[in-house]
Short mmCIF file of C-alpha atoms in Angstrom, two decimals:
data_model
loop_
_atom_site.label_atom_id
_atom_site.label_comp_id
_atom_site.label_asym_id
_atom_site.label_seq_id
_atom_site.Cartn_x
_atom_site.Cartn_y
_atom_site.Cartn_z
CA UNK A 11 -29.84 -35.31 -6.06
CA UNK A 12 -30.70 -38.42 -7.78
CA UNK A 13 -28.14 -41.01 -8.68
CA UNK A 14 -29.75 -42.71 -11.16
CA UNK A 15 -28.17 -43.85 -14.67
CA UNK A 16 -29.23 -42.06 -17.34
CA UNK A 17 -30.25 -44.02 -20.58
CA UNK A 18 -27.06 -43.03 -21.73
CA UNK A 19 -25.30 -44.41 -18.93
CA UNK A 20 -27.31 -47.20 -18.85
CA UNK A 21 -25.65 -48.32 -22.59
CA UNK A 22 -22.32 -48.07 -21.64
CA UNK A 23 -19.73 -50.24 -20.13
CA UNK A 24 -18.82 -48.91 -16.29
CA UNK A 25 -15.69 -46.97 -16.17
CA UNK A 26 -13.78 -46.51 -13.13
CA UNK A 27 -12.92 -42.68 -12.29
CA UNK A 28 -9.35 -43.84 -11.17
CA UNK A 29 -8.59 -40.41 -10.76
CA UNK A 30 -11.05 -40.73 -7.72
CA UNK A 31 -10.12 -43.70 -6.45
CA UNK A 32 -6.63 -42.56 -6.29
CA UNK A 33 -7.28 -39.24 -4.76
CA UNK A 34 -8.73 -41.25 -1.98
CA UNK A 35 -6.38 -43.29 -1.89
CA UNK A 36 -3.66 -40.59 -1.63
CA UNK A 37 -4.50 -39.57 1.96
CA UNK A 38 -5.10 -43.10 3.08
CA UNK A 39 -9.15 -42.70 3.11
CA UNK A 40 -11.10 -45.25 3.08
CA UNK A 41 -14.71 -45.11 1.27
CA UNK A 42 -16.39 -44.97 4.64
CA UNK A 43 -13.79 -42.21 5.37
CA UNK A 44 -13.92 -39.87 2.84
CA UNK A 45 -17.93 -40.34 2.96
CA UNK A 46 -17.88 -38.93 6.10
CA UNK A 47 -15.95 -36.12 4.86
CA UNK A 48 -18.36 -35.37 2.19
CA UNK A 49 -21.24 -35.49 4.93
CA UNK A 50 -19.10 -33.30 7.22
CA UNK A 51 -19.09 -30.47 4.45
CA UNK A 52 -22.49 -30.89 2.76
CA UNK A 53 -25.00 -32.25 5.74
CA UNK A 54 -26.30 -28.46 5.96
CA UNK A 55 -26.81 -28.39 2.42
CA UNK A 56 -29.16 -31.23 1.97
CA UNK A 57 -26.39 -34.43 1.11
CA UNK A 58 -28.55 -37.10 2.35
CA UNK A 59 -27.58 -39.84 4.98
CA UNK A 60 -23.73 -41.10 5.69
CA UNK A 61 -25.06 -44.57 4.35
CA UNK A 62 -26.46 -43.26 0.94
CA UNK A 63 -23.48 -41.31 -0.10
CA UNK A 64 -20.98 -43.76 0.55
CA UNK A 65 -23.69 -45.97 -1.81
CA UNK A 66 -22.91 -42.85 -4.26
CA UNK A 67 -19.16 -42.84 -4.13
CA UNK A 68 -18.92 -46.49 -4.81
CA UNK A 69 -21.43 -45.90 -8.01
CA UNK A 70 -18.97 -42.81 -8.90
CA UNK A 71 -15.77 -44.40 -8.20
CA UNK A 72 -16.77 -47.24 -10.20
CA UNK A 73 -18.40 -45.67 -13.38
CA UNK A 74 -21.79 -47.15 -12.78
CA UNK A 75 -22.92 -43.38 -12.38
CA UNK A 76 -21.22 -40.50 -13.96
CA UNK A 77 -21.36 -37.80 -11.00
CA UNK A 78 -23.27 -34.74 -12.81
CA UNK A 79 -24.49 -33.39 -9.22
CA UNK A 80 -23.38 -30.16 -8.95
CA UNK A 81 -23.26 -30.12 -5.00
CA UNK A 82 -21.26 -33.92 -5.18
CA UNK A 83 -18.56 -32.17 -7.75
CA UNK A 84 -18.26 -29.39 -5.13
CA UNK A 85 -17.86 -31.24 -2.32
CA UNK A 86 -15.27 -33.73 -3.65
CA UNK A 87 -13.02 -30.68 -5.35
CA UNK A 88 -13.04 -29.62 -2.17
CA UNK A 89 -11.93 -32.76 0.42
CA UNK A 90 -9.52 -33.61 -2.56
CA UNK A 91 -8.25 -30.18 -3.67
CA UNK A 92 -8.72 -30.13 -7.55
CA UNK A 93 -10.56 -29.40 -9.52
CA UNK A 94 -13.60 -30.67 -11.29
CA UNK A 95 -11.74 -30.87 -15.28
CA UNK A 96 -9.36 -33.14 -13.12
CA UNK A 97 -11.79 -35.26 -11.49
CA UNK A 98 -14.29 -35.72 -13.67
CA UNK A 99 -12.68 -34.43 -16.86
CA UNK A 100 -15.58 -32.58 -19.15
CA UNK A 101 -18.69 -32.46 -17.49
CA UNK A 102 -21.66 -31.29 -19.17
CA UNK A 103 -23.96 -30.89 -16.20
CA UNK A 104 -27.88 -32.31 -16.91
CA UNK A 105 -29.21 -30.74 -13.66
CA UNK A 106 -29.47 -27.70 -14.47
CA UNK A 107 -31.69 -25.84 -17.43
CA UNK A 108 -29.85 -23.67 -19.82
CA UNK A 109 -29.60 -20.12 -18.47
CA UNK A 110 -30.14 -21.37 -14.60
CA UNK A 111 -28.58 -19.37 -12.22
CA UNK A 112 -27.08 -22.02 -9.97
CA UNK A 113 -23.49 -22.66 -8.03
CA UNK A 114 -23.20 -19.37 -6.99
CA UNK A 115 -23.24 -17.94 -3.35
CA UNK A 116 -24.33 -14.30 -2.16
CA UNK A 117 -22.46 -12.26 0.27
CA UNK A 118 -24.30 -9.29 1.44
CA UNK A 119 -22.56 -7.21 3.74
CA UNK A 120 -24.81 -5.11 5.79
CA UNK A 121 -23.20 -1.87 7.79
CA UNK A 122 -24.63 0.59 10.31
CA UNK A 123 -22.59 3.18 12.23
CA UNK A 124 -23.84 3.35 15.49
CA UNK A 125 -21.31 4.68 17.38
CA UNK A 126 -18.58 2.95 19.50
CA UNK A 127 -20.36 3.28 23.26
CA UNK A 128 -23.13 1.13 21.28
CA UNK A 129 -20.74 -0.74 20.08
CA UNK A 130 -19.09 -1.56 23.42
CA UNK A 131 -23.00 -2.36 25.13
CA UNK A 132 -23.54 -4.61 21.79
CA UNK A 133 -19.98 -6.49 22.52
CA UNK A 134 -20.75 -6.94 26.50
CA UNK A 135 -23.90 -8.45 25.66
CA UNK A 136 -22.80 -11.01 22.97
CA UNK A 137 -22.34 -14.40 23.82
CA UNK A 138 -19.68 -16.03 22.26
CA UNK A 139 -18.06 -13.15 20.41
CA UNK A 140 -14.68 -14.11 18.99
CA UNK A 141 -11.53 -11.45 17.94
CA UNK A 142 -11.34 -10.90 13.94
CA UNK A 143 -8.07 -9.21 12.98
CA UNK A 144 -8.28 -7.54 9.27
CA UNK A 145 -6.14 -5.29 8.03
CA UNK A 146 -4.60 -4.36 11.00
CA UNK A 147 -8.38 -3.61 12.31
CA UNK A 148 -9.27 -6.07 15.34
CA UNK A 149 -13.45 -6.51 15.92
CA UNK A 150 -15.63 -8.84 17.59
CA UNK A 151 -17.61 -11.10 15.55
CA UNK A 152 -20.71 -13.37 16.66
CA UNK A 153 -23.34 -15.29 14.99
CA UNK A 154 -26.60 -14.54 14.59
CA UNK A 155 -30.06 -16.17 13.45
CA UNK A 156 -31.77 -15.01 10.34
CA UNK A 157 -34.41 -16.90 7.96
CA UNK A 158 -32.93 -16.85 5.11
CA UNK A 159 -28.72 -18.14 5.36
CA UNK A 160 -25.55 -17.99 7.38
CA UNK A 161 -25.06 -14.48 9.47
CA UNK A 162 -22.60 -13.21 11.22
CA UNK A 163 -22.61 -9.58 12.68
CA UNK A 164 -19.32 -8.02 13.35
CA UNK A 165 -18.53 -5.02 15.36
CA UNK A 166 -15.82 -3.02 15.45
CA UNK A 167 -14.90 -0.34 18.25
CA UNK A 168 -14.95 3.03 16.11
CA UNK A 169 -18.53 2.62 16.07
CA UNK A 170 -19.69 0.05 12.94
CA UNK A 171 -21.64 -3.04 13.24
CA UNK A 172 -22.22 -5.40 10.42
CA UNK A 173 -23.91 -7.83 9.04
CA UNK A 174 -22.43 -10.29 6.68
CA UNK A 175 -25.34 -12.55 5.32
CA UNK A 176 -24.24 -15.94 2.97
CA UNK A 177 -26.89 -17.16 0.72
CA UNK A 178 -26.87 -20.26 -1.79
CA UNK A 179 -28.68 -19.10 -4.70
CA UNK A 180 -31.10 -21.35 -6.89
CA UNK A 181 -32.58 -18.97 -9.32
CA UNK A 182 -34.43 -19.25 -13.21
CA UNK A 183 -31.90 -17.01 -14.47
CA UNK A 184 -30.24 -13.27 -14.31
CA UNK A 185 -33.38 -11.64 -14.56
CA UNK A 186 -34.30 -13.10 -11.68
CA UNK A 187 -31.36 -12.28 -10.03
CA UNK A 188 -31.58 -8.42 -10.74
CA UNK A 189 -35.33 -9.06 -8.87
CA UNK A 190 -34.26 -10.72 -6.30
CA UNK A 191 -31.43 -8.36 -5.14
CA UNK A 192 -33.70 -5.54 -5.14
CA UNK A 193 -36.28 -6.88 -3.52
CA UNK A 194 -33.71 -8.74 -1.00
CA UNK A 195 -31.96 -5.39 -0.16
CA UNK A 196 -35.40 -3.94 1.26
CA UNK A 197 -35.71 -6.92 3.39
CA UNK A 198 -32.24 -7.26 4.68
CA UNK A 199 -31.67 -3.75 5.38
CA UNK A 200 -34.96 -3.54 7.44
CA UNK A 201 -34.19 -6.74 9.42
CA UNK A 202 -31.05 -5.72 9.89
CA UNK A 203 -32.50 -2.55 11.70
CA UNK A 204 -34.71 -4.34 13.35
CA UNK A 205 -31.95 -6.28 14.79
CA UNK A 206 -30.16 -3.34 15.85
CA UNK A 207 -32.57 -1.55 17.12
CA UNK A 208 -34.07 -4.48 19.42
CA UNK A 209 -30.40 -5.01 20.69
CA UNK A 210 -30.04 -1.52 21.60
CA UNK A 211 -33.60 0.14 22.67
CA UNK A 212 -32.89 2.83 20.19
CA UNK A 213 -34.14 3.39 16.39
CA UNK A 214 -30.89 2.33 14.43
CA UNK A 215 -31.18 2.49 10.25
CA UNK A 216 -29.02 -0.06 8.50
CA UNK A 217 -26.89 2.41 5.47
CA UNK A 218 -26.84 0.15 2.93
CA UNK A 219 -26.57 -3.58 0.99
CA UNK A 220 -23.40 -4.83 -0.88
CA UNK A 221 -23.13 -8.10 -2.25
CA UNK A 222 -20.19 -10.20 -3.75
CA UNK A 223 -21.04 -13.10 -5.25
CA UNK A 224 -18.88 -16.57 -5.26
CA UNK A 225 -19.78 -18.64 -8.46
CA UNK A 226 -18.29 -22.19 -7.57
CA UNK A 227 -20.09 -24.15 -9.81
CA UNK A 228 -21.18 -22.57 -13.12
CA UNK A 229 -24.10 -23.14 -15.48
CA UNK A 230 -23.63 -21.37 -18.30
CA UNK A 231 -21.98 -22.42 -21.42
CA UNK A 232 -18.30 -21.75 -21.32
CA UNK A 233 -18.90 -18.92 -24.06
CA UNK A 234 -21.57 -17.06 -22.01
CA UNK A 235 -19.48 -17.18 -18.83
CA UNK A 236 -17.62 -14.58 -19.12
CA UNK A 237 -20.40 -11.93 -19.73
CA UNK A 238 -22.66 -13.63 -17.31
CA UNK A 239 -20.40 -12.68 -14.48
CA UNK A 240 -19.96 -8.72 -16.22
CA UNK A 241 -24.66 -8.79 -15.99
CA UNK A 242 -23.91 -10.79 -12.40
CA UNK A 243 -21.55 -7.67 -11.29
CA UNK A 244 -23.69 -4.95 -12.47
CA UNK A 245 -27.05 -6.72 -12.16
CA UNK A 246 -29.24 -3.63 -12.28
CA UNK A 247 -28.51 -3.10 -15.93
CA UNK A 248 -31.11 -5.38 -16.69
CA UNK A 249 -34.40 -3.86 -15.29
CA UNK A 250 -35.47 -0.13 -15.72
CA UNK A 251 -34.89 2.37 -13.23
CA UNK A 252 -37.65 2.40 -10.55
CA UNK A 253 -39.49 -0.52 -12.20
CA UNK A 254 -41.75 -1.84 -10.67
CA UNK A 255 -41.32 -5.43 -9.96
CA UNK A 256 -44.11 -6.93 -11.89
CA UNK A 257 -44.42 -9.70 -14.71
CA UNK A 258 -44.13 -7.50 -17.46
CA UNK A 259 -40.84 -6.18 -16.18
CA UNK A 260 -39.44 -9.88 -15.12
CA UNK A 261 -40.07 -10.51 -19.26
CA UNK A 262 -38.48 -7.18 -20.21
CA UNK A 263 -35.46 -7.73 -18.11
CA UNK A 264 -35.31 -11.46 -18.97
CA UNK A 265 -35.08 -10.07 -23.14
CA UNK A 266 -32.37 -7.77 -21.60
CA UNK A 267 -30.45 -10.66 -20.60
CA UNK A 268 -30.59 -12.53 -23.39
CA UNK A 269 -29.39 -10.20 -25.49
CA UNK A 270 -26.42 -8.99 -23.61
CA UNK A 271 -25.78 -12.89 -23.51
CA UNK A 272 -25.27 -12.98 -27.26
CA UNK A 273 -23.96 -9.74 -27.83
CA UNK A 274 -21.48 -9.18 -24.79
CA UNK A 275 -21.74 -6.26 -21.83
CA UNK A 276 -19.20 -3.99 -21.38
CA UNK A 277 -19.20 -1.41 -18.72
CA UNK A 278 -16.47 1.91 -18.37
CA UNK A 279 -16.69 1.37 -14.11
CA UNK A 280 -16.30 -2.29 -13.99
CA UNK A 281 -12.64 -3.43 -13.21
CA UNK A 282 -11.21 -6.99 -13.93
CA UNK A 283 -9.30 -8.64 -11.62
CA UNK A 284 -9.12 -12.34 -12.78
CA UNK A 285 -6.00 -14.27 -14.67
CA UNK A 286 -6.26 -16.23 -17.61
CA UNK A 287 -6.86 -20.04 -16.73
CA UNK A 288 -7.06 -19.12 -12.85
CA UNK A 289 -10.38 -16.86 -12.61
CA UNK A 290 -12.80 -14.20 -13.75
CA UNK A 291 -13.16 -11.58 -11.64
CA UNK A 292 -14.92 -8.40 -11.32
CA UNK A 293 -15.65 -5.40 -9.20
CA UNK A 294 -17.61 -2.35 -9.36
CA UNK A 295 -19.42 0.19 -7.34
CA UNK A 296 -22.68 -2.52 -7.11
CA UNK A 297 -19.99 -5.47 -5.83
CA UNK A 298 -17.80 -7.80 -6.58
CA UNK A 299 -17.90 -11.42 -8.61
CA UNK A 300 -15.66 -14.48 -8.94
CA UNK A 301 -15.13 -17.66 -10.73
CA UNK A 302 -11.78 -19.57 -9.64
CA UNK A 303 -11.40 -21.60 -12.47
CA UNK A 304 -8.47 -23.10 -11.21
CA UNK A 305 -9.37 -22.89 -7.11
CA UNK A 306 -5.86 -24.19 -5.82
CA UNK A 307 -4.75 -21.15 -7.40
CA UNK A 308 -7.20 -18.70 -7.49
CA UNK A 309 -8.14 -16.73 -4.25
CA UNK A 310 -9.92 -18.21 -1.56
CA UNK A 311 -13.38 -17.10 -1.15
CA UNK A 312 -12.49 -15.86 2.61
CA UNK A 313 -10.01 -12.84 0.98
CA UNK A 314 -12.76 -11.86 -0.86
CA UNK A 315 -14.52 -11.32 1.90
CA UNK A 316 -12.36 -10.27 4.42
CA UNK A 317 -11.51 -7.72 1.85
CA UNK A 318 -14.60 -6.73 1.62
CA UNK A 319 -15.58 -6.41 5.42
CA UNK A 320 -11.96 -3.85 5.59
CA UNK A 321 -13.36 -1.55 2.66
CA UNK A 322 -17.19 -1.28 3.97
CA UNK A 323 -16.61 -1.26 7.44
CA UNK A 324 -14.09 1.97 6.51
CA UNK A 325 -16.68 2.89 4.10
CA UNK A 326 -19.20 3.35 7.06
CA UNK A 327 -17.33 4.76 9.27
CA UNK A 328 -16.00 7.98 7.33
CA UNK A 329 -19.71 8.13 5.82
CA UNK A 330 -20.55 9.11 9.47
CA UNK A 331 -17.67 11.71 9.66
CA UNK A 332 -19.28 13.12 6.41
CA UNK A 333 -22.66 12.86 8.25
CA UNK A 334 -21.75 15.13 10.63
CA UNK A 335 -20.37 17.45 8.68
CA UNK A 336 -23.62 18.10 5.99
CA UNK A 337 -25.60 18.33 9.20
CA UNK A 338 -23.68 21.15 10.26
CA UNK A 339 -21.35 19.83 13.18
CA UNK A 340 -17.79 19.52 13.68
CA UNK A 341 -17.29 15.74 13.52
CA UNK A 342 -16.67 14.26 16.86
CA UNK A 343 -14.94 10.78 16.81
CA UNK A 344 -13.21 8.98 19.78
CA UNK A 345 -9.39 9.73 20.16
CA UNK A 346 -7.70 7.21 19.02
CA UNK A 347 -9.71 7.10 15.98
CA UNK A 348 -8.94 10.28 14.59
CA UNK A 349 -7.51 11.22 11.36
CA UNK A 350 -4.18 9.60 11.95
CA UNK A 351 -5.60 6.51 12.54
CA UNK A 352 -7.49 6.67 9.33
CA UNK A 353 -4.25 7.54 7.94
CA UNK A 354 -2.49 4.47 8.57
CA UNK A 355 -5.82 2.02 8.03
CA UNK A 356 -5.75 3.75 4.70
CA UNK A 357 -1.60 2.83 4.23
CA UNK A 358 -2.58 -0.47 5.39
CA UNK A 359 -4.96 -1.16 2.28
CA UNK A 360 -3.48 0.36 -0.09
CA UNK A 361 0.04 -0.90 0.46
CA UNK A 362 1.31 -4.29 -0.71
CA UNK A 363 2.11 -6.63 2.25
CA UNK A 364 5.33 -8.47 0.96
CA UNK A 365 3.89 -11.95 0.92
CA UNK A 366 0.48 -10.84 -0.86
CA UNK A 367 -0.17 -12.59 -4.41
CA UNK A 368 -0.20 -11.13 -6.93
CA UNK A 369 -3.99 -12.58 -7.45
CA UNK A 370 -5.19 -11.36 -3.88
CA UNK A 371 -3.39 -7.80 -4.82
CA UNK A 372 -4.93 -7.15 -8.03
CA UNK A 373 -8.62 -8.04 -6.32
CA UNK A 374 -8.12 -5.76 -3.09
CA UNK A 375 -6.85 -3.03 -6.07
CA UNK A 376 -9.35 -3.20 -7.65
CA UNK A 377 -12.53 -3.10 -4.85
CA UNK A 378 -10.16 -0.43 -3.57
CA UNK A 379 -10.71 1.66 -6.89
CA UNK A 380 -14.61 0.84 -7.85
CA UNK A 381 -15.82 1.39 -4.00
CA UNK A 382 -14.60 4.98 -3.70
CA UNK A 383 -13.12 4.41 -0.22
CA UNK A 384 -9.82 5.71 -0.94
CA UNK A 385 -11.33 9.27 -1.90
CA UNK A 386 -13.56 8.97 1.47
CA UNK A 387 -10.63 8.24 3.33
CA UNK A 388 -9.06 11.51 2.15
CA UNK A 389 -11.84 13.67 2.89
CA UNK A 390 -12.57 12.21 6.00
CA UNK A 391 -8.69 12.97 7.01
CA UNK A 392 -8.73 16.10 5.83
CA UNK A 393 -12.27 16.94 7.79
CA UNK A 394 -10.72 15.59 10.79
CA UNK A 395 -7.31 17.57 10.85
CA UNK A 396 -9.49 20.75 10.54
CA UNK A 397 -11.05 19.55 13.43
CA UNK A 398 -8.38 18.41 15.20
CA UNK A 399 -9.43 15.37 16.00
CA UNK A 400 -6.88 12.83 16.36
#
């Protein structure tokens, strides 16, 4: 994070970014103010000292320094709600290589059904757990220590926990991304069971990984965007099935990527959900991607994820009903969530609410359509009327 002149700054007569300065100046702020707003949002992400970035706002505000810090652009779209074209106008960042992965945060969300009694011991022995409301679908939510980012396990009474894991990714390029999710998944999945399974005294497998990812600050050229986020949604289409994670698959996959860079990806199961000048959006069965171009009018990164936690949390939950069922059982589930309380979780997500935009609506469509839940839902009602359970 270095906020020294380039040569080419050096040459030039300073140039005040009034824009700024006026932002600022809008909500009354002074420097020493809206530094300590900037420290507020980025201290955990390594934005040094109160006293050295109210140093860097002068040099920005003033045009000694043209701000090219990715993490500084962030941060001050954010305390002053626009966006980077309008604050800095057009930035060609010098941070980052060409073909970096950088800017963009992982979601993984993490699920296990373990049943609701377990549920109810794991609630009872939280500390701190806090209501969630979603979709009509109330659970309690805590957070929770792991190595490697921000975790939160929620828990909801029909019998899922999960995890929801937030990672800021630094990475060479897609290839490496493709890597690092496989390899991640193995790890995450098996802490997460080791988690649960400490908690509980029992063995408890985590079912599965899913990961949205929340590109804030891109660094690819604007003509590679687009079909970076189509690899970033579907990143397995870079490295051969059951490769083995060596070199000489790292340099295969990284060829991949370069050509699907130049000639374009398409894909029949990945869905678009993103609106000229606002965003680029995608889903698909592997998860979900999004750039809000414009962010005071694209989605918030919290509906995609709250989203998100609805669909897999359902997702677990009638996987379990299925369980049962290929096992050879009659599904048992607790009363009052039977099949007519799928029935109206299921109304509940696929229904409009009437002051839903028409951004947020398109999104939850189309997770909706590339995760399969609505077709699980089904089954599982149908299993459980047969049953006659609930």
């Amino acid at each position: 994070m270095s906020d020294v002149p380039s040569p080419r700054d050096q040459n030039k007569t300073p140039e005040p970014n009034r824009v700024l300065m006026a932002k600022r100046e809008e909500r009354g702020w002074s420097r020493k103010r809206a530094a300590k707003e900037l420290h507020r949002l980025g201290e955990s992400r390594g934005l040094p000292e109160l006293g050295s970035i109210e140093k860097a706002m002068y040099r920005h505000e003033s045009g000694m320094v043209v701000c090219r810090d990715p993490l500084y652009i962030e941060l001050y779209c954010t305390i002053y709600e626009a966006t980077a074209q309008e604050l800095f106008g057009d930035i060609t960042p010098t941070t980052t290589a060409p073909g970096q992965l950088s800017g963009v945060r992982s979601h993984k969300f993490i699920p296990a059904y373990i049943g609701a009694q377990r549920v109810s011991h794991l609630v009872c022995n939280a500390s701190g757990a806090q209501s969630e409301f979603n979709f009509g679908l109330e659970c309690q939510g805590i957070k929770v220590d792991n190595p490697h980012g921000e975790c939160a396990l929620h828990m909801w009474p029909f019998g899922v926990a999960m995890f929801h894991l937030t990672e800021e990714l630094e990475l060479p390029n897609l290839a490496h991304l493709a890597i690092w999710r496989r390899q991640t998944y193995a790890r995450d999945r098996e802490w997460a069971s080791d988690y649960l399974s400490s908690s509980l005294s029992i063995p408890v497998e985590a079912s599965y990984v899913l990961s949205a990812y929340w590109v804030h600050t891109p660094s690819w050229a604007q003509y590679e965007l687009d079909t970076a986020l189509r690899i970033m949604c579907i990143p397995r289409i870079l490295h051969e099935r059951d490769s083995e994670m060596t070199d000489a698959s790292l340099a295969h996959a990284e060829l991949v990527e370069r050509s699907l860079l130049s000639d374009g990806f398409e894909h029949g199961e990945m869905t678009s959900f993103g609106f000229k000048g606002v965003s680029l959006g995608y889903a698909s069965w592997s998860g979900v991607v999004y750039y809000p171009a414009a962010p005071r009018r694209a989605l918030a990164e919290s509906e995609i994820v709250n989203v998100e936690l609805a669909t897999q949390a359902m997702w677990a939950y009638c996987e379990s009903i299925r369980a049962q069922v290929e096992q050879g059982f009659d599904p048992r589930v607790p009363d009052e969530y039977g099949w007519r309380f799928l029935r109206a979780v299921r109304s509940r997500l696929i229904n409009a609410r009437a002051q839903e935009t028409e951004y947020h609506k398109c999104m939850r469509k189309a997770v909706l359509d590339t995760s399969g839940i609505l077709d699980h839902l089904a089954e599982a009602i149908e299993i459980l009327k047969e049953t006659g359970e609930g």
